[in-house]
């Protein structure tokens, strides 16, 4: 069966520091991969999605970036964090075929001080 | 702007009753529809998928889809306190690879 791993579970970072969050998927090949952010009490905001290695689509302008160096690895990065980057970051995957549901990792709760 | 709308709640339901959640969407070309359950502080968990008009039942959950009215609903029968969570409606548009999520409906099941 397929599993998705996301780490770390919680992270506290100072303003202006760099960020790297990693997500890996097991048990499937060529998945679609997604990064979402959820602010406290709010809905899910799609940040990036990828349909293949090196293929990244950005949904909103921001100081975050994403990379997909391997088929089942998705990384979210920032060179300098802002206070507004605080939130619950979720990685998700779906089968490459269209109209499939997405399956979420456990998330990373990021607090910026 | 493709939108998915849900009543934010909270929807308060007595234990053992039916909880009825509604969701409307704006993209008439939408092909697939999903309900996720999200407990406080946790990630969303897929509970139902529906692709064609009508009802789909899975245990205590029933999803209902009406594409003509652009409306999808979720019924939770015999509601239990463990069903207390936020329920997210998600719609896959014509492009097929991205979901648009509603803001979620918070459900409270009272013993």
Coordinates of C-alpha atoms in Angstrom, one line a residue, chain A residues 14-107:
Chain A
X14 CA 13.2 32.7 13.6
X15 CA 12.2 35.3 11.1
X16 CA 14.7 35.5 8.3
X17 CA 16.0 31.9 8.7
X18 CA 15.9 29.3 5.9
X19 CA 13.4 26.5 5.6
X20 CA 13.4 23.0 4.1
X21 CA 10.5 20.6 4.5
X22 CA 10.6 17.2 2.9
X23 CA 8.0 14.8 1.8
X24 CA 8.4 11.3 0.3
X25 CA 5.9 8.8 -1.0
X26 CA 6.3 5.0 -1.0
X27 CA 4.4 2.3 -2.9
X28 CA 3.6 4.1 -6.1
X29 CA 5.3 5.5 -9.1
X30 CA 4.9 8.8 -11.0
X31 CA 2.5 10.4 -8.5
X32 CA 1.3 13.9 -8.6
X33 CA 2.6 15.8 -5.6
X34 CA 1.2 18.8 -3.8
X35 CA 2.2 21.3 -1.1
X36 CA -0.6 23.1 0.8
X37 CA -0.7 25.6 3.6
X38 CA -3.5 25.9 6.1
X39 CA -3.6 28.9 8.4
X40 CA -5.2 28.5 11.8
X41 CA -8.9 28.1 11.4
X42 CA -8.8 28.5 7.6
X43 CA -9.1 26.3 4.5
X44 CA -6.4 24.7 2.4
X45 CA -4.3 26.9 0.1
X46 CA -2.5 25.1 -2.7
X47 CA 1.1 26.3 -2.9
X48 CA 2.7 24.1 -5.5
X49 CA 2.0 20.9 -7.5
X50 CA 4.2 18.7 -9.6
X51 CA 3.3 16.1 -12.3
X52 CA 6.9 14.8 -12.7
X53 CA 10.6 15.2 -11.8
X54 CA 11.6 18.8 -12.2
X55 CA 8.1 20.0 -13.1
X56 CA 6.8 22.5 -10.6
X57 CA 3.7 24.7 -10.9
X58 CA 3.3 27.6 -8.5
X59 CA -0.2 28.6 -7.5
X60 CA 0.5 31.8 -5.5
X61 CA 3.3 34.3 -5.5
X62 CA 5.3 34.0 -2.3
X63 CA 8.8 33.6 -0.9
X64 CA 8.6 29.8 -0.9
X65 CA 9.8 27.5 -3.6
X66 CA 9.5 23.8 -4.3
X67 CA 11.6 21.1 -5.9
X68 CA 11.2 17.5 -7.0
X69 CA 14.6 16.0 -7.3
X70 CA 13.3 12.4 -7.4
X71 CA 10.1 10.8 -8.5
X72 CA 8.7 10.4 -5.0
X73 CA 10.4 13.3 -3.2
X74 CA 9.0 16.8 -2.9
X75 CA 10.7 19.6 -1.0
X76 CA 9.4 22.9 0.1
X77 CA 12.0 25.6 0.8
X78 CA 12.5 29.2 1.7
X79 CA 15.7 31.3 1.8
X80 CA 14.2 33.8 4.4
X81 CA 11.1 33.1 6.4
X82 CA 8.5 35.8 7.1
X83 CA 6.1 35.9 10.0
X84 CA 3.3 35.3 7.6
X85 CA 4.8 31.9 6.7
X86 CA 3.5 30.4 9.9
X87 CA 0.9 27.7 9.4
X88 CA 0.3 24.0 8.9
X89 CA 2.1 22.7 5.8
X90 CA 0.6 19.6 4.2
X91 CA 2.1 17.4 1.5
X92 CA -0.2 15.3 -0.6
X93 CA 0.0 12.8 -3.5
X94 CA -2.4 11.4 -6.0
X95 CA -2.3 8.9 -8.8
X96 CA -1.1 10.3 -12.2
X97 CA -4.5 9.6 -13.8
X98 CA -7.0 12.4 -13.7
X99 CA -9.8 12.9 -11.2
X100 CA -8.1 10.9 -8.4
X101 CA -8.3 11.8 -4.8
X102 CA -5.4 13.2 -2.9
X103 CA -3.9 11.6 0.1
X104 CA -2.2 13.7 2.8
X105 CA 0.8 13.4 5.0
X106 CA 0.7 14.1 8.7
X107 CA 1.7 17.7 8.2

